[in-house]
Amino acid sequence: MRTLISNVGQLIAVPCGPVRGRSMRGVPIIDRAALVIDDGKIAWFGNEADAPVGPFDQAIDAAGGCVTPGLVDCHTHVVFAADRAGEFVQRIGGASYVEIMQAGGGIRSSMRTLRAATENDLVTLSLPRLRRMIAGGATTIEIKSGYGLTPADELKTLRAIRTLSETLPVELASTFLGAHTVPPEFDGRPDDYLAAITDVDLLSTIRDERLAEFADVFCERGAFTIEQSRRFLTACKSFGLTPKVHAEQITRSGATKLAVEVGAASADHLEFINDEDIAALKASETIPVLLPGCNFFIGGDPAPARKMIDADLPVALATDCNPGSCMIESLGLIMSIAATLLKMTPLESLVACTANAAAALRRENRIGAIAVGHDADLLILDIPRIELWPYRVGVNPVRTVIKCGKVIEIA
Ligand code: NIG
Ligand code: FE
């Protein structure tokens, strides 16, 4: 199957990730471009005048719009059972995220509702959210467990994610976030909880049924210490799961350095990162993933994105979509927030949501770029210039979503 996409106003030729520092805003833009897909892979791209001649099985007219790589949402908690809109309203009245958490809400609230739901409920509730994410341009989405907090409820969540990945026309990457918080039945006994959640039977099941690719921990005061996080990630790693870390979100804990030490694919959040942490990331292959939707949604200072880009780091962005700290499904909106809160340019944000997010999922050699041989995961946009995407806040310009060369039907 050979497809020609012609009449492309701007082809944003994002190179293979990780794209570091200054190069993030120097991505080539080809005006009046075309692109050829062969067998689901990008086979050629360049000036329309130089496009190879047919025959083609399919011709798509981009009508002067931009073409970009499909977006990669590399950090979400989108499988959950119930909203927490009440907490949203409480925060308007002055309560903080941490106060709500300490009063038994927060992650524990989502834990209670997820435990009461069936695997099938989780699939049914999550499908419309994921469909909206795809309509917003996401062609690869990472999803974490972490609201079950018992072996059975974590497995239920991971199996729901697997069913979703068999149902949806995009790729899902699954993460075991067993160490999200200590559940109430283990109050005051975090080490016992960690022993239960790294039980050999559980980790063997996750490995043998290929239920997760990554393991993640919330390393934070009130959740898990550095030493506990290391223990959790090391146990998961010995069962083939690649580490990821929720790091320096509410306080500076040293979790970024732990992420580097254990060879994590990414360290995520990083609001309280310091110079030492930036230096550690620089000397590593761990991708810094920023989640400014949280700062928009619950407040607090954002991560020092400019400083990190100036330090030549390959910064990635994600939604962190979850019912508590960031009920945002749209990476387009995240790019707008990255512009205003993080002072990232539209091109930097696009690279952060494509090539660098792909690197945070260890898929940079296959997705996230306009590169010959890469999966033809592409978006055709209704805008002639890329900066119009974050500029038109809350407007979705995605007209056509293509996954591995196939046009996805979006409702
Ligand atoms: O990435 N910080 C930990 N986990 C999530 C929030 C989870 C929740 O509030 O449900 C986060 O912000
Ligand atoms: Fe998160």
mmCIF file of N, CA and C in Angstrom, residues 81-156:
data_model
loop_
_atom_site.group_PDB
_atom_site.id
_atom_site.type_symbol
_atom_site.label_atom_id
_atom_site.label_comp_id
_atom_site.label_asym_id
_atom_site.label_seq_id
_atom_site.Cartn_x
_atom_site.Cartn_y
_atom_site.Cartn_z
ATOM 1 N N ALA A 81 -11.771 5.190 37.827
ATOM 2 C CA ALA A 81 -13.179 4.803 37.890
ATOM 3 C C ALA A 81 -14.135 5.966 38.117
ATOM 4 N N ALA A 82 -13.658 7.060 38.715
ATOM 5 C CA ALA A 82 -14.591 8.143 39.032
ATOM 6 C C ALA A 82 -13.877 9.482 39.035
ATOM 7 N N ASP A 83 -14.632 10.528 38.723
ATOM 8 C CA ASP A 83 -14.036 11.866 38.737
ATOM 9 C C ASP A 83 -13.770 12.298 40.188
ATOM 10 N N ARG A 84 -12.986 13.365 40.342
ATOM 11 C CA ARG A 84 -12.763 13.995 41.648
ATOM 12 C C ARG A 84 -13.036 15.482 41.520
ATOM 13 N N ALA A 85 -14.173 15.779 40.866
ATOM 14 C CA ALA A 85 -14.532 17.179 40.636
ATOM 15 C C ALA A 85 -14.766 17.895 41.964
ATOM 16 N N GLY A 86 -15.188 17.142 42.995
ATOM 17 C CA GLY A 86 -15.385 17.747 44.319
ATOM 18 C C GLY A 86 -14.096 18.376 44.833
ATOM 19 N N GLU A 87 -12.967 17.680 44.609
ATOM 20 C CA GLU A 87 -11.670 18.214 45.058
ATOM 21 C C GLU A 87 -11.311 19.487 44.283
ATOM 22 N N PHE A 88 -11.663 19.494 43.015
ATOM 23 C CA PHE A 88 -11.420 20.661 42.154
ATOM 24 C C PHE A 88 -12.122 21.877 42.751
ATOM 25 N N VAL A 89 -13.374 21.650 43.161
ATOM 26 C CA VAL A 89 -14.165 22.744 43.741
ATOM 27 C C VAL A 89 -13.607 23.131 45.121
ATOM 28 N N GLN A 90 -13.181 22.111 45.902
ATOM 29 C CA GLN A 90 -12.569 22.420 47.215
ATOM 30 C C GLN A 90 -11.338 23.307 47.050
ATOM 31 N N ARG A 91 -10.558 23.057 45.996
ATOM 32 C CA ARG A 91 -9.348 23.869 45.777
ATOM 33 C C ARG A 91 -9.708 25.315 45.416
ATOM 34 N N ILE A 92 -10.825 25.472 44.701
ATOM 35 C CA ILE A 92 -11.263 26.838 44.388
ATOM 36 C C ILE A 92 -11.520 27.584 45.703
ATOM 37 N N GLY A 93 -12.024 26.836 46.686
ATOM 38 C CA GLY A 93 -12.299 27.423 48.004
ATOM 39 C C GLY A 93 -11.071 27.574 48.882
ATOM 40 N N GLY A 94 -9.890 27.182 48.386
ATOM 41 C CA GLY A 94 -8.656 27.437 49.136
ATOM 42 C C GLY A 94 -7.909 26.202 49.613
ATOM 43 N N ALA A 95 -8.520 25.017 49.550
ATOM 44 C CA ALA A 95 -7.813 23.809 50.005
ATOM 45 C C ALA A 95 -6.692 23.478 49.017
ATOM 46 N N SER A 96 -5.585 22.927 49.526
ATOM 47 C CA SER A 96 -4.483 22.573 48.616
ATOM 48 C C SER A 96 -4.551 21.089 48.270
ATOM 49 N N TYR A 97 -3.830 20.705 47.210
ATOM 50 C CA TYR A 97 -3.767 19.288 46.782
ATOM 51 C C TYR A 97 -3.278 18.416 47.941
ATOM 52 N N VAL A 98 -2.239 18.911 48.651
ATOM 53 C CA VAL A 98 -1.662 18.120 49.748
ATOM 54 C C VAL A 98 -2.656 18.011 50.912
ATOM 55 N N GLU A 99 -3.353 19.109 51.241
ATOM 56 C CA GLU A 99 -4.341 19.042 52.336
ATOM 57 C C GLU A 99 -5.444 18.033 52.014
ATOM 58 N N ILE A 100 -5.889 18.041 50.778
ATOM 59 C CA ILE A 100 -6.949 17.110 50.373
ATOM 60 C C ILE A 100 -6.446 15.668 50.476
ATOM 61 N N MET A 101 -5.194 15.474 50.095
ATOM 62 C CA MET A 101 -4.577 14.143 50.170
ATOM 63 C C MET A 101 -4.484 13.704 51.630
ATOM 64 N N GLN A 102 -4.031 14.626 52.500
ATOM 65 C CA GLN A 102 -3.866 14.272 53.920
ATOM 66 C C GLN A 102 -5.201 13.993 54.599
ATOM 67 N N ALA A 103 -6.285 14.547 54.048
ATOM 68 C CA ALA A 103 -7.616 14.318 54.623
ATOM 69 C C ALA A 103 -8.247 13.038 54.069
ATOM 70 N N GLY A 104 -7.472 12.242 53.348
ATOM 71 C CA GLY A 104 -7.990 10.946 52.871
ATOM 72 C C GLY A 104 -8.525 10.989 51.457
ATOM 73 N N GLY A 105 -8.460 12.165 50.816
ATOM 74 C CA GLY A 105 -8.875 12.243 49.406
ATOM 75 C C GLY A 105 -7.699 11.893 48.515
ATOM 76 N N GLY A 106 -7.633 12.527 47.378
ATOM 77 C CA GLY A 106 -6.500 12.325 46.485
ATOM 78 C C GLY A 106 -6.443 10.910 45.928
ATOM 79 N N ILE A 107 -5.226 10.371 45.872
ATOM 80 C CA ILE A 107 -5.018 9.051 45.267
ATOM 81 C C ILE A 107 -5.879 7.989 45.970
ATOM 82 N N ARG A 108 -6.025 8.127 47.302
ATOM 83 C CA ARG A 108 -6.820 7.135 48.040
ATOM 84 C C ARG A 108 -8.301 7.183 47.654
ATOM 85 N N SER A 109 -8.773 8.344 47.275
ATOM 86 C CA SER A 109 -10.158 8.436 46.804
ATOM 87 C C SER A 109 -10.303 7.645 45.502
ATOM 88 N N SER A 110 -9.362 7.836 44.577
ATOM 89 C CA SER A 110 -9.415 7.070 43.324
ATOM 90 C C SER A 110 -9.217 5.583 43.579
ATOM 91 N N MET A 111 -8.437 5.256 44.604
ATOM 92 C CA MET A 111 -8.242 3.847 44.968
ATOM 93 C C MET A 111 -9.583 3.208 45.374
ATOM 94 N N ARG A 112 -10.348 3.915 46.207
ATOM 95 C CA ARG A 112 -11.615 3.340 46.679
ATOM 96 C C ARG A 112 -12.561 3.084 45.502
ATOM 97 N N THR A 113 -12.669 4.023 44.589
ATOM 98 C CA THR A 113 -13.618 3.835 43.485
ATOM 99 C C THR A 113 -13.105 2.803 42.485
ATOM 100 N N LEU A 114 -11.792 2.761 42.280
ATOM 101 C CA LEU A 114 -11.270 1.757 41.331
ATOM 102 C C LEU A 114 -11.421 0.347 41.891
ATOM 103 N N ARG A 115 -11.235 0.188 43.196
ATOM 104 C CA ARG A 115 -11.389 -1.152 43.777
ATOM 105 C C ARG A 115 -12.823 -1.656 43.611
ATOM 106 N N ALA A 116 -13.778 -0.729 43.633
ATOM 107 C CA ALA A 116 -15.188 -1.122 43.523
ATOM 108 C C ALA A 116 -15.604 -1.393 42.069
ATOM 109 N N ALA A 117 -14.742 -1.053 41.126
ATOM 110 C CA ALA A 117 -15.095 -1.220 39.704
ATOM 111 C C ALA A 117 -14.576 -2.558 39.176
ATOM 112 N N THR A 118 -15.239 -3.058 38.137
ATOM 113 C CA THR A 118 -14.746 -4.277 37.488
ATOM 114 C C THR A 118 -13.776 -3.877 36.372
ATOM 115 N N GLU A 119 -13.059 -4.892 35.867
ATOM 116 C CA GLU A 119 -12.149 -4.646 34.749
ATOM 117 C C GLU A 119 -12.926 -4.069 33.563
ATOM 118 N N ASN A 120 -14.095 -4.634 33.347
ATOM 119 C CA ASN A 120 -14.928 -4.173 32.240
ATOM 120 C C ASN A 120 -15.401 -2.731 32.443
ATOM 121 N N ASP A 121 -15.756 -2.377 33.695
ATOM 122 C CA ASP A 121 -16.127 -0.982 33.993
ATOM 123 C C ASP A 121 -14.981 -0.049 33.607
ATOM 124 N N LEU A 122 -13.763 -0.445 33.963
ATOM 125 C CA LEU A 122 -12.607 0.433 33.702
ATOM 126 C C LEU A 122 -12.418 0.648 32.206
ATOM 127 N N VAL A 123 -12.630 -0.423 31.447
ATOM 128 C CA VAL A 123 -12.504 -0.308 29.984
ATOM 129 C C VAL A 123 -13.575 0.652 29.464
ATOM 130 N N THR A 124 -14.808 0.433 29.887
ATOM 131 C CA THR A 124 -15.922 1.248 29.393
ATOM 132 C C THR A 124 -15.749 2.720 29.754
ATOM 133 N N LEU A 125 -15.298 2.965 30.986
ATOM 134 C CA LEU A 125 -15.137 4.357 31.431
ATOM 135 C C LEU A 125 -13.964 5.055 30.744
ATOM 136 N N SER A 126 -12.939 4.280 30.395
ATOM 137 C CA SER A 126 -11.720 4.910 29.842
ATOM 138 C C SER A 126 -11.788 5.119 28.339
ATOM 139 N N LEU A 127 -12.589 4.308 27.649
ATOM 140 C CA LEU A 127 -12.633 4.390 26.179
ATOM 141 C C LEU A 127 -12.938 5.797 25.655
ATOM 142 N N PRO A 128 -13.995 6.459 26.147
ATOM 143 C CA PRO A 128 -14.269 7.797 25.595
ATOM 144 C C PRO A 128 -13.144 8.787 25.858
ATOM 145 N N ARG A 129 -12.490 8.678 27.015
ATOM 146 C CA ARG A 129 -11.357 9.589 27.293
ATOM 147 C C ARG A 129 -10.254 9.362 26.265
ATOM 148 N N LEU A 130 -9.939 8.091 26.029
ATOM 149 C CA LEU A 130 -8.849 7.781 25.094
ATOM 150 C C LEU A 130 -9.225 8.175 23.665
ATOM 151 N N ARG A 131 -10.507 8.009 23.321
ATOM 152 C CA ARG A 131 -10.939 8.416 21.968
ATOM 153 C C ARG A 131 -10.775 9.918 21.788
ATOM 154 N N ARG A 132 -11.063 10.681 22.845
ATOM 155 C CA ARG A 132 -10.861 12.140 22.741
ATOM 156 C C ARG A 132 -9.369 12.461 22.629
ATOM 157 N N MET A 133 -8.530 11.694 23.323
ATOM 158 C CA MET A 133 -7.079 11.937 23.220
ATOM 159 C C MET A 133 -6.595 11.668 21.798
ATOM 160 N N ILE A 134 -7.131 10.645 21.189
ATOM 161 C CA ILE A 134 -6.742 10.318 19.806
ATOM 162 C C ILE A 134 -7.236 11.424 18.864
ATOM 163 N N ALA A 135 -8.471 11.868 19.074
ATOM 164 C CA ALA A 135 -9.006 12.950 18.234
ATOM 165 C C ALA A 135 -8.148 14.213 18.388
ATOM 166 N N GLY A 136 -7.507 14.357 19.537
ATOM 167 C CA GLY A 136 -6.614 15.490 19.783
ATOM 168 C C GLY A 136 -5.218 15.276 19.233
ATOM 169 N N GLY A 137 -4.977 14.122 18.603
ATOM 170 C CA GLY A 137 -3.706 13.913 17.915
ATOM 171 C C GLY A 137 -2.757 12.905 18.538
ATOM 172 N N ALA A 138 -3.170 12.247 19.624
ATOM 173 C CA ALA A 138 -2.266 11.263 20.243
ATOM 174 C C ALA A 138 -2.336 9.941 19.481
ATOM 175 N N THR A 139 -1.190 9.463 19.006
ATOM 176 C CA THR A 139 -1.148 8.175 18.301
ATOM 177 C C THR A 139 -0.432 7.104 19.130
ATOM 178 N N THR A 140 0.189 7.517 20.233
ATOM 179 C CA THR A 140 0.773 6.579 21.202
ATOM 180 C C THR A 140 0.516 7.164 22.584
ATOM 181 N N ILE A 141 0.013 6.326 23.503
ATOM 182 C CA ILE A 141 -0.360 6.834 24.829
ATOM 183 C C ILE A 141 0.146 5.871 25.902
ATOM 184 N N GLU A 142 0.864 6.402 26.867
ATOM 185 C CA GLU A 142 1.277 5.602 28.022
ATOM 186 C C GLU A 142 0.180 5.684 29.069
ATOM 187 N N ILE A 143 -0.082 4.562 29.756
ATOM 188 C CA ILE A 143 -1.083 4.559 30.829
ATOM 189 C C ILE A 143 -0.510 3.823 32.040
ATOM 190 N N LYS A 144 -0.687 4.422 33.223
ATOM 191 C CA LYS A 144 -0.184 3.822 34.457
ATOM 192 C C LYS A 144 -1.320 3.184 35.251
ATOM 193 N N SER A 145 -0.996 2.115 35.963
ATOM 194 C CA SER A 145 -1.910 1.614 36.990
ATOM 195 C C SER A 145 -1.682 2.511 38.217
ATOM 196 N N GLY A 146 -1.956 2.027 39.417
ATOM 197 C CA GLY A 146 -1.589 2.823 40.586
ATOM 198 C C GLY A 146 -2.758 3.310 41.419
ATOM 199 N N TYR A 147 -3.982 2.979 40.999
ATOM 200 C CA TYR A 147 -5.143 3.301 41.832
ATOM 201 C C TYR A 147 -5.749 2.032 42.451
ATOM 202 N N GLY A 148 -5.094 0.883 42.216
ATOM 203 C CA GLY A 148 -5.598 -0.371 42.781
ATOM 204 C C GLY A 148 -4.966 -0.633 44.138
ATOM 205 N N LEU A 149 -3.621 -0.659 44.135
ATOM 206 C CA LEU A 149 -2.827 -0.783 45.357
ATOM 207 C C LEU A 149 -3.066 -2.084 46.131
ATOM 208 N N THR A 150 -3.582 -3.095 45.451
ATOM 209 C CA THR A 150 -3.479 -4.486 45.913
ATOM 210 C C THR A 150 -3.015 -5.246 44.671
ATOM 211 N N PRO A 151 -2.371 -6.404 44.842
ATOM 212 C CA PRO A 151 -1.976 -7.156 43.649
ATOM 213 C C PRO A 151 -3.164 -7.392 42.708
ATOM 214 N N ALA A 152 -4.311 -7.766 43.240
ATOM 215 C CA ALA A 152 -5.460 -8.075 42.372
ATOM 216 C C ALA A 152 -5.973 -6.832 41.654
ATOM 217 N N ASP A 153 -6.033 -5.711 42.362
ATOM 218 C CA ASP A 153 -6.578 -4.500 41.726
ATOM 219 C C ASP A 153 -5.584 -3.868 40.752
ATOM 220 N N GLU A 154 -4.294 -4.043 41.008
ATOM 221 C CA GLU A 154 -3.303 -3.573 40.037
ATOM 222 C C GLU A 154 -3.373 -4.432 38.772
ATOM 223 N N LEU A 155 -3.504 -5.755 38.955
ATOM 224 C CA LEU A 155 -3.621 -6.636 37.775
ATOM 225 C C LEU A 155 -4.889 -6.319 36.990
ATOM 226 N N LYS A 156 -5.976 -6.054 37.710
ATOM 227 C CA LYS A 156 -7.238 -5.680 37.049
ATOM 228 C C LYS A 156 -7.027 -4.447 36.170
#
